[in-house]
Tab-separated table of C-alpha atoms and ligand atoms in Angstrom:
chain	number	residue	atom	x	y	z
A	145	MET	CA	94.052	110.696	112.466
A	146	GLU	CA	93.484	114.302	112.765
A	147	PRO	CA	89.618	115.368	112.905
A	148	ILE	CA	88.610	118.038	110.775
A	149	LYS	CA	85.456	119.813	111.767
A	150	ASP	CA	84.926	122.571	108.660
A	151	HIS	CA	86.601	123.681	105.398
A	152	LEU	CA	88.298	126.442	107.302
A	153	SER	CA	90.331	124.096	109.889
A	154	ARG	CA	92.465	122.456	107.144
A	155	PRO	CA	96.422	122.640	107.540
A	156	LEU	CA	98.820	123.021	104.943
A	157	ARG	CA	100.718	119.771	104.435
A	158	ASP	CA	101.409	119.305	100.821
A	159	ILE	CA	102.508	121.524	97.552
A	160	ARG	CA	102.488	120.748	93.996
A	161	ILE	CA	105.072	122.844	92.151
A	162	SER	CA	104.958	123.221	88.757
A	163	VAL	CA	108.590	123.561	87.078
A	164	THR	CA	107.590	124.371	83.631
A	165	ASP	CA	104.064	124.685	81.758
A	166	GLN	CA	105.468	123.429	78.745
A	167	CYS	CA	104.943	119.632	77.424
A	168	ASN	CA	105.904	117.107	74.750
A	169	PHE	CA	102.347	115.846	74.753
A	170	ARG	CA	98.873	117.500	73.955
A	171	CYS	CA	96.499	115.290	75.894
A	172	SER	CA	92.959	115.851	74.873
A	173	TYR	CA	91.928	116.541	78.565
A	174	CYS	CA	94.716	118.804	79.588
A	175	MET	CA	96.348	120.808	76.384
A	176	PRO	CA	94.176	120.348	73.197
A	177	ALA	CA	96.341	120.424	70.294
A	178	GLU	CA	93.853	123.082	68.698
A	179	ILE	CA	94.520	125.321	71.448
A	180	PHE	CA	98.358	124.489	72.722
A	181	GLY	CA	99.612	125.010	68.897
A	182	PRO	CA	102.783	126.835	67.565
A	183	ASP	CA	101.655	130.240	68.433
A	184	PHE	CA	100.643	129.823	72.004
A	185	ALA	CA	102.392	131.960	74.462
A	186	PHE	CA	103.881	129.802	77.031
A	187	LEU	CA	105.822	131.356	80.085
A	188	PRO	CA	109.122	133.112	79.071
A	189	LYS	CA	111.649	130.926	80.720
A	190	GLU	CA	113.218	133.798	82.721
A	191	GLU	CA	109.819	134.329	84.313
A	192	TYR	CA	110.054	130.849	85.917
A	193	LEU	CA	111.424	130.184	89.674
A	194	THR	CA	114.850	129.303	89.872
A	195	PHE	CA	116.044	126.333	91.824
A	196	ASP	CA	117.130	128.536	94.684
A	197	GLU	CA	113.993	130.301	94.608
A	198	ILE	CA	112.168	126.748	94.892
A	199	TYR	CA	114.259	125.592	97.537
A	200	GLU	CA	113.772	128.832	99.808
A	201	LEU	CA	110.215	128.295	99.433
A	202	VAL	CA	109.976	124.850	100.493
A	203	LEU	CA	112.165	125.540	103.373
A	204	ALA	CA	109.943	128.561	104.268
A	205	MET	CA	106.512	126.356	103.589
A	206	GLY	CA	108.415	123.478	105.594
A	207	ASP	CA	108.417	125.926	108.889
A	208	LEU	CA	104.534	126.049	108.133
A	209	GLY	CA	104.206	122.430	108.188
A	210	VAL	CA	104.478	121.319	104.687
A	211	GLU	CA	105.934	117.817	104.438
A	212	LYS	CA	105.177	116.568	100.951
A	213	VAL	CA	106.377	118.156	97.777
A	214	ARG	CA	105.381	117.059	94.202
A	215	LEU	CA	106.998	118.503	91.268
A	216	THR	CA	104.902	118.533	88.289
A	217	GLY	CA	104.132	120.723	85.251
A	218	GLY	CA	103.516	120.639	81.915
A	219	GLU	CA	105.901	117.956	81.740
A	220	PRO	CA	108.471	118.429	84.582
A	221	LEU	CA	111.378	116.439	83.087
A	222	LEU	CA	111.624	119.370	80.110
A	223	ARG	CA	112.872	121.576	82.980
A	224	LYS	CA	116.798	121.205	82.659
A	225	ASN	CA	118.547	119.497	85.502
A	226	LEU	CA	115.642	118.565	87.429
A	227	HIS	CA	117.729	116.105	89.366
A	228	GLU	CA	119.622	118.825	90.627
A	229	LEU	CA	116.633	120.729	92.423
A	230	ILE	CA	115.383	117.218	93.677
A	231	ALA	CA	118.959	116.785	95.586
A	232	LYS	CA	118.448	120.406	97.050
A	233	LEU	CA	114.931	119.863	98.329
A	234	ASN	CA	116.137	116.427	99.940
A	235	LYS	CA	118.218	118.039	102.301
A	236	ILE	CA	115.243	120.056	103.598
A	237	GLU	CA	114.602	118.000	107.037
A	238	SER	CA	111.018	118.994	107.293
A	239	ILE	CA	110.131	117.602	103.986
A	240	LYS	CA	109.254	113.738	104.335
A	241	ASP	CA	108.046	113.056	100.679
A	242	ILE	CA	109.293	114.379	97.486
A	243	ALA	CA	107.382	112.951	94.143
A	244	LEU	CA	107.353	113.637	90.536
A	245	THR	CA	104.168	113.316	88.126
A	246	THR	CA	105.599	112.684	84.514
A	247	ASN	CA	104.366	111.307	81.038
A	248	ALA	CA	107.505	109.128	81.337
A	249	MET	CA	108.999	110.059	77.822
A	250	LEU	CA	112.081	111.025	79.312
A	251	LEU	CA	112.424	108.709	82.169
A	252	PRO	CA	114.922	106.397	80.090
A	253	LYS	CA	117.064	109.322	80.252
A	254	TYR	CA	116.844	110.639	83.795
A	255	ALA	CA	115.622	107.786	85.810
A	256	MET	CA	118.680	107.078	87.381
A	257	LYS	CA	119.888	110.503	88.003
A	258	LEU	CA	116.569	111.230	89.896
A	259	LYS	CA	117.198	108.221	91.816
A	260	GLU	CA	120.476	109.367	92.735
A	261	ALA	CA	119.385	112.893	93.512
A	262	GLY	CA	117.257	111.100	96.444
A	263	LEU	CA	113.832	110.748	94.411
A	264	LYS	CA	111.829	107.520	95.658
A	265	ARG	CA	108.749	107.406	93.507
A	266	VAL	CA	107.065	108.709	90.137
A	267	ASN	CA	103.576	109.037	89.184
A	268	VAL	CA	103.047	108.123	85.311
A	269	SER	CA	100.239	109.125	83.645
A	270	MET	CA	99.020	106.766	80.829
A	271	ASP	CA	95.772	106.831	79.743
A	272	ALA	CA	95.518	103.575	77.191
A	273	ILE	CA	97.157	100.468	76.829
A	274	GLU	CA	95.608	99.964	73.243
A	275	GLU	CA	98.190	101.666	70.608
A	276	GLU	CA	95.234	103.783	68.896
A	277	VAL	CA	93.737	104.938	71.991
A	278	PHE	CA	96.697	105.857	73.203
A	279	LYS	CA	98.083	107.986	70.311
A	280	LYS	CA	94.851	109.742	69.755
A	281	MET	CA	94.960	110.824	73.523
A	282	ASN	CA	98.247	111.983	73.746
A	283	GLY	CA	97.372	114.418	70.850
A	284	ARG	CA	101.049	113.539	69.420
A	285	SER	CA	100.134	110.175	68.167
A	286	VAL	CA	103.074	108.917	70.396
A	287	SER	CA	103.136	105.227	70.705
A	288	THR	CA	102.781	103.404	74.219
A	289	LYS	CA	106.314	101.986	73.846
A	290	PRO	CA	108.488	104.864	74.844
A	291	VAL	CA	106.167	105.297	78.174
A	292	LEU	CA	106.488	101.481	78.921
A	293	LYS	CA	110.415	102.049	78.374
A	294	GLY	CA	110.088	105.139	80.771
A	295	ILE	CA	108.213	103.107	83.429
A	296	ALA	CA	110.594	99.966	83.135
A	297	ALA	CA	113.556	102.460	83.359
A	298	ALA	CA	111.882	104.114	86.683
A	299	ARG	CA	111.701	100.522	88.001
A	300	GLU	CA	114.995	99.253	87.193
A	301	ALA	CA	116.544	102.391	88.913
A	302	GLY	CA	114.589	101.820	91.997
A	303	LEU	CA	111.970	104.247	91.721
A	304	GLU	CA	108.409	103.351	92.927
A	305	VAL	CA	106.034	103.693	90.188
A	306	LYS	CA	102.337	104.360	90.101
A	307	ILE	CA	100.299	104.732	87.101
A	308	ASN	CA	97.409	107.797	86.782
A	309	MET	CA	94.882	107.264	84.159
A	310	VAL	CA	92.182	110.001	83.520
A	311	VAL	CA	89.114	108.113	82.675
A	312	GLN	CA	86.869	109.921	79.657
A	313	LYS	CA	83.507	108.403	78.646
A	314	GLY	CA	83.447	107.292	75.317
A	315	VAL	CA	86.917	108.134	74.687
A	316	ASN	CA	88.716	105.465	76.894
A	317	ASP	CA	86.422	103.834	79.279
A	318	ASP	CA	87.088	100.619	77.182
A	319	GLN	CA	90.824	100.715	78.554
A	320	ILE	CA	89.700	100.343	82.361
A	321	VAL	CA	89.816	96.753	82.133
A	322	PRO	CA	92.903	96.139	79.925
A	323	MET	CA	95.055	98.843	81.833
A	324	ALA	CA	93.950	96.855	85.062
A	325	SER	CA	94.991	93.570	83.667
A	326	TYR	CA	98.479	94.954	82.511
A	327	PHE	CA	99.325	96.622	85.575
A	328	LYS	CA	97.940	94.049	88.048
A	329	ASP	CA	100.250	91.529	86.035
A	330	LYS	CA	103.366	93.774	86.756
A	331	GLY	CA	102.394	94.155	90.264
A	332	ILE	CA	102.036	98.138	89.972
A	333	THR	CA	99.559	100.315	91.434
A	334	LEU	CA	97.072	101.928	89.128
A	335	ARG	CA	94.560	105.157	89.756
A	336	PHE	CA	92.148	106.026	87.912
A	337	ILE	CA	91.036	109.672	87.998
A	338	GLU	CA	87.626	111.125	87.066
A	339	PHE	CA	87.917	114.045	84.264
A	340	MET	CA	87.786	117.349	85.754
A	341	ASP	CA	86.702	120.344	84.609
A	342	VAL	CA	90.152	122.074	84.955
A	343	GLY	CA	90.640	125.272	83.123
A	344	SER	CA	88.288	126.172	79.977
A	345	THR	CA	89.682	124.586	76.783
A	346	ASN	CA	88.906	121.066	77.546
A	347	GLY	CA	85.501	120.712	76.564
A	348	TRP	CA	84.544	118.921	79.838
A	349	LYS	CA	81.134	117.999	80.514
A	350	LEU	CA	79.328	116.118	83.505
A	351	SER	CA	78.457	113.270	81.227
A	352	SER	CA	81.844	112.671	79.892
A	353	VAL	CA	82.741	111.529	83.463
A	354	VAL	CA	83.035	107.993	84.804
A	355	THR	CA	82.521	108.035	88.282
A	356	LYS	CA	84.310	106.494	90.654
A	357	LYS	CA	81.298	103.919	91.293
A	358	GLU	CA	81.072	102.676	87.553
A	359	ILE	CA	84.785	102.382	87.524
A	360	VAL	CA	84.887	100.124	90.943
A	361	ASP	CA	81.630	98.225	89.493
A	362	ILE	CA	83.627	97.777	86.059
A	363	LEU	CA	86.702	96.549	87.689
A	364	ASP	CA	85.037	94.278	90.344
A	365	LYS	CA	83.053	92.447	87.776
A	366	HIS	CA	86.575	91.258	86.113
A	367	PHE	CA	88.845	91.273	89.138
A	368	PRO	CA	86.908	91.374	92.572
A	369	VAL	CA	88.281	94.106	94.712
A	370	GLU	CA	88.268	94.830	98.335
A	371	PRO	CA	88.379	98.653	99.881
A	372	LEU	CA	91.654	99.678	101.926
A	373	ASN	CA	91.451	102.074	104.966
A	374	GLU	CA	92.602	105.944	104.231
A	375	ALA	CA	96.285	105.596	104.753
A	376	TYR	CA	96.761	109.418	106.123
A	377	PHE	CA	94.511	112.154	106.555
A	378	GLY	CA	93.557	113.998	103.522
A	379	GLU	CA	94.532	111.031	101.112
A	380	VAL	CA	93.146	111.768	97.906
A	381	ALA	CA	92.793	108.164	96.402
A	382	SER	CA	90.021	105.783	97.205
A	383	ARG	CA	92.454	102.558	97.725
A	384	TYR	CA	91.263	98.989	97.051
A	385	ARG	CA	93.152	95.834	96.604
A	386	TYR	CA	92.570	92.920	93.988
A	387	ALA	CA	91.013	90.004	96.370
A	388	GLY	CA	93.974	87.571	97.309
A	389	THR	CA	96.746	89.908	96.340
A	390	ASN	CA	98.646	92.940	97.676
A	391	ILE	CA	98.466	94.850	94.478
A	392	GLU	CA	96.575	97.900	94.861
A	393	VAL	CA	94.410	100.031	92.403
A	394	GLY	CA	92.964	103.253	93.276
A	395	VAL	CA	90.229	105.722	92.233
A	396	ILE	CA	90.504	109.696	92.493
A	397	SER	CA	86.847	110.957	92.768
A	398	SER	CA	87.316	114.460	92.563
A	399	VAL	CA	83.883	115.092	90.687
A	400	SER	CA	81.293	112.427	92.119
A	401	ASP	CA	82.579	112.241	95.548
A	402	SER	CA	84.916	115.502	96.168
A	403	PHE	CA	87.219	115.717	99.325
A	404	CYS	CA	87.592	119.512	99.635
A	405	SER	CA	87.001	119.276	103.538
A	406	SER	CA	90.217	117.165	103.843
A	407	CYS	CA	92.274	119.029	101.133
A	408	THR	CA	95.619	120.268	102.474
A	409	ARG	CA	97.230	121.283	99.432
A	410	ALA	CA	98.536	124.274	97.731
A	411	ARG	CA	99.923	124.793	94.137
A	412	ILE	CA	102.655	127.177	92.954
A	413	SER	CA	103.158	127.619	89.127
A	414	ALA	CA	106.311	127.798	87.517
A	415	ASP	CA	106.405	131.547	87.664
A	416	GLY	CA	105.850	131.604	91.231
A	417	LYS	CA	102.132	132.211	91.972
A	418	LEU	CA	100.428	130.446	94.700
A	419	TYR	CA	97.158	128.967	94.301
A	420	THR	CA	95.076	127.604	96.990
A	421	CYS	CA	92.785	125.646	94.981
A	422	LEU	CA	93.109	123.940	91.520
A	423	PHE	CA	90.050	125.637	90.504
A	424	ALA	CA	91.490	129.186	91.938
A	425	THR	CA	90.868	132.083	89.747
A	426	GLU	CA	93.534	134.100	90.807
A	427	GLY	CA	97.005	133.196	92.246
A	428	TYR	CA	99.017	135.377	94.725
A	429	ASP	CA	102.692	136.291	93.247
A	430	LEU	CA	105.581	135.170	95.568
A	431	LYS	CA	108.335	136.260	93.322
A	432	PRO	CA	108.520	139.663	94.561
A	433	LEU	CA	108.963	138.038	98.235
A	434	MET	CA	111.555	136.148	97.071
A	435	ARG	CA	113.253	138.743	94.980
A	436	ASN	CA	113.128	141.694	97.593
A	437	ALA	CA	115.223	140.097	100.153
A	438	LEU	CA	112.740	139.169	102.877
A	439	SER	CA	113.670	137.010	105.527
A	440	MET	CA	112.347	133.273	105.704
A	441	ASP	CA	109.926	134.337	108.671
A	442	GLU	CA	108.479	137.037	106.446
A	443	VAL	CA	108.207	134.801	103.108
A	444	SER	CA	106.544	131.955	105.910
A	445	ASN	CA	104.192	134.676	107.216
A	446	ALA	CA	103.075	136.154	103.938
A	447	ILE	CA	101.988	132.481	103.212
A	448	SER	CA	100.314	131.716	106.538
A	449	ALA	CA	98.233	134.632	105.912
A	450	LEU	CA	97.123	133.641	102.794
A	451	TRP	CA	96.376	130.206	103.461
A	452	ASN	CA	94.467	131.154	106.792
A	453	LYS	CA	92.287	133.282	104.608
A	454	ARG	CA	91.446	130.072	102.249
A	455	ARG	CA	87.596	129.348	101.605
A	456	ASP	CA	88.232	127.092	98.632
A	457	ARG	CA	85.905	123.902	98.179
A	458	TYR	CA	85.250	124.334	94.361
A	459	SER	CA	84.643	120.421	93.923
A	460	ASP	CA	82.028	120.331	96.559
A	461	GLU	CA	80.100	123.032	95.114
A	462	ARG	CA	80.688	121.925	91.144
A	463	THR	CA	77.716	121.753	88.808
A	464	GLU	CA	77.457	121.904	85.037
A	465	GLU	CA	76.790	125.733	85.362
A	466	THR	CA	79.999	126.390	87.730
A	467	ALA	CA	82.322	124.731	85.067
A	468	LYS	CA	81.031	126.738	82.192
A	469	ASN	CA	81.109	129.984	83.907
A	470	ARG	CA	83.630	130.427	86.345
A	471	PRO	CA	87.148	131.452	84.663
A	472	LYS	CA	89.734	128.855	85.481
A	473	ILE	CA	93.424	128.452	85.117
A	474	GLU	CA	94.755	125.750	82.895
A	475	MET	CA	95.989	122.369	84.583
A	476	SER	CA	99.157	122.752	82.469
A	477	TYR	CA	100.154	126.121	84.009
A	478	ILE	CA	99.103	125.520	87.628
A	479	GLY	CA	100.557	122.210	88.136
A	480	GLY	CA	98.023	119.122	88.127
B	728	SAM	N1	103.074	116.214	82.361
B	728	SAM	C1	102.992	115.246	83.558
B	728	SAM	C2	101.755	114.223	83.361
B	728	SAM	O1	101.139	114.150	82.459
B	728	SAM	O2	101.997	113.328	84.440
B	728	SAM	C3	102.432	116.125	84.792
B	728	SAM	C4	101.756	117.554	84.548
B	728	SAM	S1	100.172	116.661	84.303
B	728	SAM	C5	98.961	118.275	83.916
B	728	SAM	C6	99.227	116.073	86.021
B	728	SAM	C7	98.227	115.107	86.025
B	728	SAM	O3	97.131	115.871	85.914
B	728	SAM	C8	98.442	113.930	84.967
B	728	SAM	O4	98.320	112.818	85.974
B	728	SAM	C9	96.838	114.235	84.090
B	728	SAM	O5	96.350	113.028	83.676
B	728	SAM	C10	96.206	115.160	85.013
B	728	SAM	N2	95.264	115.778	84.479
B	728	SAM	C11	95.507	116.617	83.636
B	728	SAM	N3	94.415	117.353	83.098
B	728	SAM	C12	93.500	116.382	83.623
B	728	SAM	C13	91.640	116.480	83.462
B	728	SAM	N4	91.097	117.416	83.127
B	728	SAM	N5	91.045	115.591	84.841
B	728	SAM	C14	91.788	114.710	85.456
B	728	SAM	N6	92.819	114.746	85.493
B	728	SAM	C15	94.024	115.902	84.620
B	729	SF4	FE1	101.238	117.292	78.932
B	729	SF4	FE2	100.500	115.792	81.145
B	729	SF4	FE3	99.244	117.499	80.493
B	729	SF4	FE4	99.188	115.272	78.905
B	729	SF4	S1	98.576	115.612	81.349
B	729	SF4	S2	99.245	117.541	78.238
B	729	SF4	S3	101.419	115.003	79.726
B	729	SF4	S4	100.955	118.315	80.926
B	730	SF4	FE1	91.358	121.155	96.946
B	730	SF4	FE2	89.989	122.923	95.432
B	730	SF4	FE3	90.404	120.398	94.775
B	730	SF4	FE4	88.678	121.135	96.604
B	730	SF4	S1	88.514	121.627	94.479
B	730	SF4	S2	90.166	119.359	96.659
B	730	SF4	S3	89.765	122.669	97.717
B	730	SF4	S4	92.052	121.674	95.126
């Protein structure tokens, strides 16, 4: 494992690319329905990077050492013909891993096409297994049924599936054990995510975070868990396995036990802005680089110069005050 001495020497290894800022859900912690209503100004579609532009950016970033790409949003499966982008990215030799984060609603329609295009795995966001809690959290009263159908479709297509659950105190912390029980029985990895203060619309408070320690204690009482070693440098989930099984469960502790010193990730919004941190206030517009016929080397050099200036470590420095007072970009725009 590569040792990292300080916050300044982190290599750029993975990118998250948002392919749309729109979504068919309105999760309370991400796109509260009262803010993201019918009059909300989403990006005009002509502002989106084209698949060719995304391909060229990933190619240029591959030259800088990027090996992992995650497609996200908003809801990435709302972007028409997403499988065509995956097929293109799959041809880039330096990219070892392509993943997709989705709410699973459109997986019954697209899972097979995604698999045929070369996708190997999906992360499905699901915050409760109990019908009423799930309906309330997704903001659109959608039942768990289509999501479970989406998960089944992904598995039938041969995609590896992991589930992400954002835990909010008093909202869905009573779902920790039922979710663990349900997905343990199915042999599917579940990852709990601490509720984060991304953006400025989700009413985040430190007191609504259920910490990694609390989650592991709750789990351990019902299903004893054993910690596993970090699989690679910069892995964000603390991994465990249910004792006596090979079934994994994880926690992403972005608030209570932050991991900025090993963060090797950049994000690109659907309209082509590069953000060196999830909590950045400003992005760097890559579109002019892509549309002014610069050479691949010039694009790589520009991104490399930006990355080398990076000093981000928001989660290490977070307090209730920074969360309230710093302007932040919304998760659905920057790409979660
Ligand atoms: N729509 C897709 C989905 O939900 O999987 C992809 C985009 S969503 C923004 C990506 C991930 O961000 C999801 O796993 C979601 O649960 C997570 N997320 C959104 N808001 C969050 C918050 N405030 N704290 C922690 N995770 C959050
Ligand atoms: Fe949509 Fe995903 Fe945000 Fe939920 S978490 S509102 S599904 S983008
Ligand atoms: Fe990386 Fe920024 Fe998150 Fe820290 S706060 S882990 S630097 S994205």
